[in-house]
Tab-separated table of N, CA and C in Angstrom:
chain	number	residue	atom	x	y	z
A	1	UNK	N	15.180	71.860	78.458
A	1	UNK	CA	15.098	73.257	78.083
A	1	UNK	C	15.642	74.141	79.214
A	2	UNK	N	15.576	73.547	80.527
A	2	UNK	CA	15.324	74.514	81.486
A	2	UNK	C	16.822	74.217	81.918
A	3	UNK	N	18.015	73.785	81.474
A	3	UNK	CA	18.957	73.260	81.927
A	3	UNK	C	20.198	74.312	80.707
A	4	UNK	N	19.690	74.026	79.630
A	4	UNK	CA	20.382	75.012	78.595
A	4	UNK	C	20.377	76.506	78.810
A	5	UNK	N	18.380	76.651	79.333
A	5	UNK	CA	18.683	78.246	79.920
A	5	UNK	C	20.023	78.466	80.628
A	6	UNK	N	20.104	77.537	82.223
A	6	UNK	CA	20.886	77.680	82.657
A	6	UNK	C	22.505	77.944	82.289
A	7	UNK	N	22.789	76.956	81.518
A	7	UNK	CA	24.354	76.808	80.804
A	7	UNK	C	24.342	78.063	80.113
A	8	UNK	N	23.044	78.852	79.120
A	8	UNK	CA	23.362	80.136	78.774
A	8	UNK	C	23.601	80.998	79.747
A	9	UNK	N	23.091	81.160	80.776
A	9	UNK	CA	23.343	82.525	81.769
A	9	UNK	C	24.452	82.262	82.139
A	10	UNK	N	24.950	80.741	82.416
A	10	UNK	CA	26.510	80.575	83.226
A	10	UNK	C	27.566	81.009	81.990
A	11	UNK	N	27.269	80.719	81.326
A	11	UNK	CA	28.410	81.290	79.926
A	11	UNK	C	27.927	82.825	79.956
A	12	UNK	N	27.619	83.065	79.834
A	12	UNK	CA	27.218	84.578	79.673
A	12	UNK	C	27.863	85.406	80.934
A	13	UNK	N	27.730	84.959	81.897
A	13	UNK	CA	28.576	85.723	83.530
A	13	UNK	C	29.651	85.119	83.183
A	14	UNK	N	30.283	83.970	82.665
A	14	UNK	CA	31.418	83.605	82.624
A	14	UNK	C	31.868	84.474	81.448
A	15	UNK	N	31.427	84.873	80.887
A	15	UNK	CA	32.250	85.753	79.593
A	15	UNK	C	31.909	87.021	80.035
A	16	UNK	N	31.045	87.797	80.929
A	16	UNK	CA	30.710	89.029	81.316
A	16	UNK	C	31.977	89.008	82.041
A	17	UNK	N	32.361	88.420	83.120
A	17	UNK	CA	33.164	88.907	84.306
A	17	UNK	C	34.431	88.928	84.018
A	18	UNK	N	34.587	88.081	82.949
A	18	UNK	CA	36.336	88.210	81.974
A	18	UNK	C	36.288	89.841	81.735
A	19	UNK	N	35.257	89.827	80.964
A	19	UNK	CA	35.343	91.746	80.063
A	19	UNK	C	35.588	92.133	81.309
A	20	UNK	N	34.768	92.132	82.274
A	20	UNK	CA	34.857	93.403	83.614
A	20	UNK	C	36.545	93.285	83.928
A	21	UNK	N	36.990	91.936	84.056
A	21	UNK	CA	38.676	92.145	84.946
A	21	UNK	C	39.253	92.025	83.880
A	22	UNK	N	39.373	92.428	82.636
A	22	UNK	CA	39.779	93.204	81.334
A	22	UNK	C	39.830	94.682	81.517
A	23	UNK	N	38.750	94.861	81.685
A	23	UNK	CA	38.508	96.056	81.347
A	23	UNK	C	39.445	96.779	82.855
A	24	UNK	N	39.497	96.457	83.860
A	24	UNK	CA	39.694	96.559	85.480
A	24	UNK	C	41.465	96.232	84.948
A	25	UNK	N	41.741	95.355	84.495
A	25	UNK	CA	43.404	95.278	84.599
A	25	UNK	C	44.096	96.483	83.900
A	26	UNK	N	43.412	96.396	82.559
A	26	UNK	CA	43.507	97.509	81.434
A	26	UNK	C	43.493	98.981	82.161
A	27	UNK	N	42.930	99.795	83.513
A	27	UNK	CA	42.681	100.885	83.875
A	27	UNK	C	44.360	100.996	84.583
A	28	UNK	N	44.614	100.085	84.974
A	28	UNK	CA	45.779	100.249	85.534
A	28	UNK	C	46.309	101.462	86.406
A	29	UNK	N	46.470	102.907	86.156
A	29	UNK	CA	47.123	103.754	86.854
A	29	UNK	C	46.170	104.592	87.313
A	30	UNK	N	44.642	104.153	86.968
A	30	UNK	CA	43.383	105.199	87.028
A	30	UNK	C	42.476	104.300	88.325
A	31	UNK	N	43.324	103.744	89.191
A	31	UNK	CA	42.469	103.178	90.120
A	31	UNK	C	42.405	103.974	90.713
A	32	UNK	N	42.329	105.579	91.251
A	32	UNK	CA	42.225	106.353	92.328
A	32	UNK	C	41.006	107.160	91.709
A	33	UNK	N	40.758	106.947	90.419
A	33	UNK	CA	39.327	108.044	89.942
A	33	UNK	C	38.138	107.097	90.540
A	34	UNK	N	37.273	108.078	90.552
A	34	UNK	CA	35.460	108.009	90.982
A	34	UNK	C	34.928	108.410	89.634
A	35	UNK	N	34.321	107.223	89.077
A	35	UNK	CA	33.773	107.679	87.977
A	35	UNK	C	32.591	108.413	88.582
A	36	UNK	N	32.018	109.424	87.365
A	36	UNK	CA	30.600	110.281	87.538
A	36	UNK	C	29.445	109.434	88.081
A	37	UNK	N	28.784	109.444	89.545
A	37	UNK	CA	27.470	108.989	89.871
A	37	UNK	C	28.405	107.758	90.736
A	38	UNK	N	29.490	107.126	90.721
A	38	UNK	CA	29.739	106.290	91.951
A	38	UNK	C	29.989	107.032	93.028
A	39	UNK	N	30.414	105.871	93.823
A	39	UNK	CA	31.274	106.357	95.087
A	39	UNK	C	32.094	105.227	95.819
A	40	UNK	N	33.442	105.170	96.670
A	40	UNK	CA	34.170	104.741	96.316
A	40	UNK	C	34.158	104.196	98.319
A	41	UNK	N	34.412	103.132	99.048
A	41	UNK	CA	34.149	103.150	100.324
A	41	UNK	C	35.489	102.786	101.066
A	42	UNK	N	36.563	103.050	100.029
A	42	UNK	CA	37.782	103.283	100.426
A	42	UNK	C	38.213	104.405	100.817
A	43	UNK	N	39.077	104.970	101.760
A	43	UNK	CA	39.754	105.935	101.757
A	43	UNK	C	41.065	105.966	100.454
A	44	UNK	N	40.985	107.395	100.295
A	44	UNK	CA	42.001	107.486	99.559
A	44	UNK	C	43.028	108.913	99.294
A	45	UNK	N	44.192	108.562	99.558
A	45	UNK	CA	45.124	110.287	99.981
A	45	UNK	C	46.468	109.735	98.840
A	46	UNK	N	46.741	110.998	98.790
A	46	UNK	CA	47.912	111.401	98.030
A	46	UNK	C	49.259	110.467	98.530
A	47	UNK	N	49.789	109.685	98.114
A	47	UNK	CA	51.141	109.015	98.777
A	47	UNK	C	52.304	110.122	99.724
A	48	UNK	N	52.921	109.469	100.754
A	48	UNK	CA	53.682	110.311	101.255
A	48	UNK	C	52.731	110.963	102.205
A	49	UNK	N	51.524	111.063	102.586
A	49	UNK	CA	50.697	111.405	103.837
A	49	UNK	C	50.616	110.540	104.695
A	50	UNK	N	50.656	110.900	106.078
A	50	UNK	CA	49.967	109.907	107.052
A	50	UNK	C	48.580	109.491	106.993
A	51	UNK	N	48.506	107.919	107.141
A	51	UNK	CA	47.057	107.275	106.569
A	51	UNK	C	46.142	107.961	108.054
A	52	UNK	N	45.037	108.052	107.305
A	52	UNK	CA	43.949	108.558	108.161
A	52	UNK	C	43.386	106.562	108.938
A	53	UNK	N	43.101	106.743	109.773
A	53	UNK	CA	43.324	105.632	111.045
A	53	UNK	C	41.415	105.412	110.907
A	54	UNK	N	41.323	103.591	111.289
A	54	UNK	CA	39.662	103.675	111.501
A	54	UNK	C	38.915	104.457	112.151
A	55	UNK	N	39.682	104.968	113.600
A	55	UNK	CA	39.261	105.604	114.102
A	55	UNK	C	38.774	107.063	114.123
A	56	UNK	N	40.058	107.786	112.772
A	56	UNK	CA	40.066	109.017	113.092
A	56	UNK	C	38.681	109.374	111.688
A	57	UNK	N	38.376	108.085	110.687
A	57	UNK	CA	37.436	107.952	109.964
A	57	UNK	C	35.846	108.162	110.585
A	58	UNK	N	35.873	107.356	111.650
A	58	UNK	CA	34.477	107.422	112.444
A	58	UNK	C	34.603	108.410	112.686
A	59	UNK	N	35.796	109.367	113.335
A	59	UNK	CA	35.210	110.946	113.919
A	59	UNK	C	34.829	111.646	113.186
A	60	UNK	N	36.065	111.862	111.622
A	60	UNK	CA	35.237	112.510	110.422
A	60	UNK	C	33.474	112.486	109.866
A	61	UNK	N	33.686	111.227	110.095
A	61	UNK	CA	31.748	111.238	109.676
A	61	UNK	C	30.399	111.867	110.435
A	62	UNK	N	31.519	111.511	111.672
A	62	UNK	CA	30.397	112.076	112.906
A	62	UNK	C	30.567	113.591	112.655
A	63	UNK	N	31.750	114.373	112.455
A	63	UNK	CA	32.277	115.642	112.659
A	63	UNK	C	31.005	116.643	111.082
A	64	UNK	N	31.040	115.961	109.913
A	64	UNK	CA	30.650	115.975	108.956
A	64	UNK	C	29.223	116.162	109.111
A	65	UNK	N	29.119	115.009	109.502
A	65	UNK	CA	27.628	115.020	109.974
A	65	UNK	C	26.465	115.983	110.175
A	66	UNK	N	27.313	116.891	111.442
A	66	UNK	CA	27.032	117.664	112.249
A	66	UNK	C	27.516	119.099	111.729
A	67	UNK	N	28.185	119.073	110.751
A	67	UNK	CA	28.754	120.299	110.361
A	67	UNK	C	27.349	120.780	109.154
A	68	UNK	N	27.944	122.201	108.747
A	68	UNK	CA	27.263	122.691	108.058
A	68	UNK	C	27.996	123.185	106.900
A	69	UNK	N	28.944	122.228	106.056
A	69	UNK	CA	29.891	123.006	104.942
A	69	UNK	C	29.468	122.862	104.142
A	70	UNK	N	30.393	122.826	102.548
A	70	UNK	CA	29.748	123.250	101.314
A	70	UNK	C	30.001	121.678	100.688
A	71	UNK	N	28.476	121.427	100.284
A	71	UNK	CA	28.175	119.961	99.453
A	71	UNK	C	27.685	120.517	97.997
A	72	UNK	N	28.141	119.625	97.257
A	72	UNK	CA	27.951	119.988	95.968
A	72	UNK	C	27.484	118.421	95.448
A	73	UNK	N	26.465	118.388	94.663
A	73	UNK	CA	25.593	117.637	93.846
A	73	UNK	C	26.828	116.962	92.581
A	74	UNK	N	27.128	115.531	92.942
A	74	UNK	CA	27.725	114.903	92.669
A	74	UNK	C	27.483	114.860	90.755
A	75	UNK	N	26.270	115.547	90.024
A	75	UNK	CA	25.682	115.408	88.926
A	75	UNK	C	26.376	116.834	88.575
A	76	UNK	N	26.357	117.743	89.661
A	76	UNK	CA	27.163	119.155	89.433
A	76	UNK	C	28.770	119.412	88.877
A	77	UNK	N	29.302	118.319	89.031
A	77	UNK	CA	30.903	118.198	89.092
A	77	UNK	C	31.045	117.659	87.733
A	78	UNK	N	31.859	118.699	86.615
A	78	UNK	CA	32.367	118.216	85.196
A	78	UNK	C	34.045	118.207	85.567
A	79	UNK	N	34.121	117.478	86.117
A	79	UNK	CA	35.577	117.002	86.202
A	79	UNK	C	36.238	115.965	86.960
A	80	UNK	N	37.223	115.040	86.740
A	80	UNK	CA	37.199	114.155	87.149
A	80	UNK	C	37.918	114.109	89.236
A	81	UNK	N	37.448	113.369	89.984
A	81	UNK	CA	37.424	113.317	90.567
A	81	UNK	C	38.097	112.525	91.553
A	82	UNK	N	39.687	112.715	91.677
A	82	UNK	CA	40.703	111.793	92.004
A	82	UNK	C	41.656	112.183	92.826
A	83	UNK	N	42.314	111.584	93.392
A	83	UNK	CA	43.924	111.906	93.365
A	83	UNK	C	44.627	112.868	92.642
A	84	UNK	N	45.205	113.993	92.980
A	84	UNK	CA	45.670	114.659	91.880
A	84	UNK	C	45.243	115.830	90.889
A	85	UNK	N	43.491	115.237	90.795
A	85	UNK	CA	43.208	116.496	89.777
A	85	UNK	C	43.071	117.495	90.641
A	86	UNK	N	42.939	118.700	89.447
A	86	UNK	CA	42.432	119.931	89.930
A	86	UNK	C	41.375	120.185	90.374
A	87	UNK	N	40.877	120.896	91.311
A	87	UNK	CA	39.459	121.012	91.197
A	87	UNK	C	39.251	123.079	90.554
A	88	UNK	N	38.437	122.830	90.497
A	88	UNK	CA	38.354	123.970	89.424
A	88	UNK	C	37.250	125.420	89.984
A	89	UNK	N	37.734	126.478	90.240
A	89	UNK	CA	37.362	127.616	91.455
A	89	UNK	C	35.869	127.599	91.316
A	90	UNK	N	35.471	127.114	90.173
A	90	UNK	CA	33.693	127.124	90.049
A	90	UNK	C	33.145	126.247	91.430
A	91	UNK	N	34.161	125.597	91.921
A	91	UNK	CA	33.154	125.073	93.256
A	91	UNK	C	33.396	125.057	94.236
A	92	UNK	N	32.624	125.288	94.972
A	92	UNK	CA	33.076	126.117	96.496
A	92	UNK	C	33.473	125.226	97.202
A	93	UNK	N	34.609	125.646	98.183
A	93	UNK	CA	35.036	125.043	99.269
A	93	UNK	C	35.445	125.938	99.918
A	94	UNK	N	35.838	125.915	101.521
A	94	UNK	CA	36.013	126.133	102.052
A	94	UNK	C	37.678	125.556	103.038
A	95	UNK	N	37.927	126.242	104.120
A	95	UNK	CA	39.000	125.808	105.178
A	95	UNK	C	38.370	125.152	105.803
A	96	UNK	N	39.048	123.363	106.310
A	96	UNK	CA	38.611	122.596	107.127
A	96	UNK	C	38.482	123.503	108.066
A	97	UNK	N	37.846	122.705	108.905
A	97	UNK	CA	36.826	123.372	110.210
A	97	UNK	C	38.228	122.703	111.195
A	98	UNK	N	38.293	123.772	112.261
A	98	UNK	CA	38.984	122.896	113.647
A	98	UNK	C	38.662	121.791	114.083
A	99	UNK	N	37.486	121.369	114.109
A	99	UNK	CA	37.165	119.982	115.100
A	99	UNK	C	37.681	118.730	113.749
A	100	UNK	N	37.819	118.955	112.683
A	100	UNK	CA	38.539	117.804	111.641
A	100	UNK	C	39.956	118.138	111.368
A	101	UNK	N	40.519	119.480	111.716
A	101	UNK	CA	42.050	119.388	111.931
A	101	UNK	C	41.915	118.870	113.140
A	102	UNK	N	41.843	118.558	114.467
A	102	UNK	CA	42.165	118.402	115.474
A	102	UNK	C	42.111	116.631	115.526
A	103	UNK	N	41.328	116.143	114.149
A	103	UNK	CA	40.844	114.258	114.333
A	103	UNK	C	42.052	114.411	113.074
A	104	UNK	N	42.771	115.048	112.084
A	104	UNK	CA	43.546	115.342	111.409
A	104	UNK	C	44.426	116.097	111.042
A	105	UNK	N	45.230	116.244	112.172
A	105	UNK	CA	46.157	117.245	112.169
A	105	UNK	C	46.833	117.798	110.638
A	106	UNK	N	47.032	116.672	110.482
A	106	UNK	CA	48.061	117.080	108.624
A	106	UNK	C	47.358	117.601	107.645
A	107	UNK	N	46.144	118.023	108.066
A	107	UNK	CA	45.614	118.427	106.779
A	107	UNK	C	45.123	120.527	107.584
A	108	UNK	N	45.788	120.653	108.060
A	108	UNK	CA	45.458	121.748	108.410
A	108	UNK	C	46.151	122.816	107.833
A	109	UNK	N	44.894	123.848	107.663
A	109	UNK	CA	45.146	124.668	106.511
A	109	UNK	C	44.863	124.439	104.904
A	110	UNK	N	44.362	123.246	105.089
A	110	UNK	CA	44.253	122.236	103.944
A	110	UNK	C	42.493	123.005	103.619
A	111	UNK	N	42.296	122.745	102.220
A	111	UNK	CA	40.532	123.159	102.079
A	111	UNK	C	39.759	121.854	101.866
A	112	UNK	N	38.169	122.344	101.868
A	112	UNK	CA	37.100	120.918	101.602
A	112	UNK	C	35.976	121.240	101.174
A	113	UNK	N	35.186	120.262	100.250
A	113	UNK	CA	33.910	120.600	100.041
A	113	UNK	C	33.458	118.723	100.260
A	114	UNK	N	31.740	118.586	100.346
A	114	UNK	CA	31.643	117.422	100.107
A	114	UNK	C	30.797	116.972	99.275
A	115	UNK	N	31.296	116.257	98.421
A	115	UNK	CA	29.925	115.726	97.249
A	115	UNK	C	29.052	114.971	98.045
A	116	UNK	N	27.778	115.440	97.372
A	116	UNK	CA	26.578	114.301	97.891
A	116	UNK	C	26.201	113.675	96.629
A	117	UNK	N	25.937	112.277	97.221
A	117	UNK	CA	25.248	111.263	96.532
A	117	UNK	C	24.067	111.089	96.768
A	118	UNK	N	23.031	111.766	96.228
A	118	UNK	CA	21.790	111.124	96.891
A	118	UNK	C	20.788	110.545	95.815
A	119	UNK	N	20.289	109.502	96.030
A	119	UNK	CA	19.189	109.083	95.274
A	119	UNK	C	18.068	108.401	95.408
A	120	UNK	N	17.039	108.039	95.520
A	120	UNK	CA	15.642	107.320	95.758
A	120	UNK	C	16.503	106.039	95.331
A	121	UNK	N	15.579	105.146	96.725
A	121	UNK	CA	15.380	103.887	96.994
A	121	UNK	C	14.291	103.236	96.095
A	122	UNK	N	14.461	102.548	95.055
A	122	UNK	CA	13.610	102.181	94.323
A	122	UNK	C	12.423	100.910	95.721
A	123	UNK	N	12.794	100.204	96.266
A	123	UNK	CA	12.147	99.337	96.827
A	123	UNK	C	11.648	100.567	98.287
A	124	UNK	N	11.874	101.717	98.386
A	124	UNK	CA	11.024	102.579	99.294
A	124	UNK	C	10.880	104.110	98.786
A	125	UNK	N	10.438	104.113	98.139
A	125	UNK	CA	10.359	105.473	96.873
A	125	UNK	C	10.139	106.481	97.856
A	126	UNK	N	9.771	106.520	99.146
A	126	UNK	CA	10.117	107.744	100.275
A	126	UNK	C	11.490	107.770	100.870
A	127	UNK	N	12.055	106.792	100.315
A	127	UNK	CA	13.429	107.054	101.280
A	127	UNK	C	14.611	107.291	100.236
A	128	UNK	N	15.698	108.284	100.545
A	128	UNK	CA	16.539	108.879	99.742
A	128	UNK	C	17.988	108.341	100.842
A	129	UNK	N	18.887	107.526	99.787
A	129	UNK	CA	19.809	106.939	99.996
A	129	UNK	C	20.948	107.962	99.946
A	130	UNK	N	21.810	108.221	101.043
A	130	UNK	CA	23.116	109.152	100.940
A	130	UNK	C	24.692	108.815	101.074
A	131	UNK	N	25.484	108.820	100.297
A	131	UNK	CA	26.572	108.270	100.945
A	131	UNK	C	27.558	109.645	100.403
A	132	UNK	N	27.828	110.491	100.996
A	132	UNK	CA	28.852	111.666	100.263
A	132	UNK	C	30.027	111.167	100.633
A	133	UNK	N	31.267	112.085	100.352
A	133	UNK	CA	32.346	111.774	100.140
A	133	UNK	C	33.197	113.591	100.686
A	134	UNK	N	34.163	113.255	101.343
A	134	UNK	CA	35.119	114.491	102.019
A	134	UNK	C	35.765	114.640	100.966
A	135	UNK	N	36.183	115.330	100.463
A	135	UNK	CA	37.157	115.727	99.169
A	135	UNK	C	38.336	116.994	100.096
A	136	UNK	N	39.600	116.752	100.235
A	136	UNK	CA	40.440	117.850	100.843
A	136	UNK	C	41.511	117.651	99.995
A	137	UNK	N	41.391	119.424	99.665
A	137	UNK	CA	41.923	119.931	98.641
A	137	UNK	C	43.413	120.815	99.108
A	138	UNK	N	44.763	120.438	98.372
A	138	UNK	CA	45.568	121.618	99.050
A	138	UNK	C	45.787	123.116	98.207
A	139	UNK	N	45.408	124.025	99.264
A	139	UNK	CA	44.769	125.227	98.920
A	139	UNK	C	45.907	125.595	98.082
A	140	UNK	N	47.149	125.240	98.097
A	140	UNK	CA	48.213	126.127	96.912
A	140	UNK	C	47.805	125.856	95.503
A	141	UNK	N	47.870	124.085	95.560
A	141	UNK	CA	47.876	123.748	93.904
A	141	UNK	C	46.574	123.171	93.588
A	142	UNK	N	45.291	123.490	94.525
A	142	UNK	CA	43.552	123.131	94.389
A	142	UNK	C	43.847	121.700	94.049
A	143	UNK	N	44.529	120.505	94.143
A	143	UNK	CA	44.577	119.256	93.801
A	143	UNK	C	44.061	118.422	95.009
A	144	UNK	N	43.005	117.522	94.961
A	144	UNK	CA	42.662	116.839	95.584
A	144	UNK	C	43.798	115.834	96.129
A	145	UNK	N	43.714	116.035	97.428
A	145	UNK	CA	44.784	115.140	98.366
A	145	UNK	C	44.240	113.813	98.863
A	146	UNK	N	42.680	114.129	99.236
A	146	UNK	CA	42.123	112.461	99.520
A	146	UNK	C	40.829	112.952	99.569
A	147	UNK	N	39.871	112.129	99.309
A	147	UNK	CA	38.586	111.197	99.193
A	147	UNK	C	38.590	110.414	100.546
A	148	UNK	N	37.415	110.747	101.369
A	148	UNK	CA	36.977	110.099	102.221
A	148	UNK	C	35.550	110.166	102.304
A	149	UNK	N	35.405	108.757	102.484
A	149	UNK	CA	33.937	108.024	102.516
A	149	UNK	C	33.284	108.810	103.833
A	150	UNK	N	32.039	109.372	103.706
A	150	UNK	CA	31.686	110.025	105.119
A	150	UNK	C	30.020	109.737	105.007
């Protein structure tokens, strides 16, 4: 009995994980969206930019960190969240700050807001899990230029 359970769950992940890299091949040109409620621990910028460096990543987070800009509630955002789209004047951002042009020169003059992710730790129901995300926007055409994990 206890052997068939098994062979069912292995068929069952074996036919689950087909659908998933189905479903994953099938997205094809939409690998740069964040669906609603993820988050993504790649960097990610507009082609034709200089790549943001491991290093100049650690300063962003630290820089972020410590800053005081405009975060917006990741449940707040009705629009998709990528490469490319628009973002839409209902949500505030602001001009990068000097100390993240200076770890990113090319984005200066460039705007930002940052989504937060936050949610309760089911296995510590006092502790609230955060991982936001840098969103820099270019201020002519409001289109998100890159997503960075912070």
């Amino acid at each position: 009995m206890r052997n068939r359970l098994l062979a069912m769950v292995a068929v069952a992940a074996v036919v689950g994980f087909g659908g998933f890299a189905a479903a994953q091949s099938q997205m094809g040109g939409e690998s740069n969206k964040v669906p609603p409620g993820t988050t993504s621990d790649k960097i990610q910028q507009k082609s034709g930019v200089q790549l943001v460096s491991e290093d100049q990543h650690s300063q962003i987070k630290t820089a972020i960190a410590r800053g005081s800009g405009p975060r917006v509630d990741r449940r707040e955002l009705h629009f998709s969240v990528s490469i490319g789209s628009q973002v839409p004047r209902s949500v505030q951002f602001v001009t990068l700050p000097d100390e993240i042009v200076r770890i990113v020169p090319q984005y200066r003059g460039f705007d930002y807001f940052v989504i937060s992710y936050r949610s309760k730790d089911f296995a510590a129901p006092d502790y609230l899990f955060v991982k936001d995300q840098l969103v820099i926007i270019d201020p002519q055409t409001l289109e998100i230029v890159a997503i960075i994990p912070v």
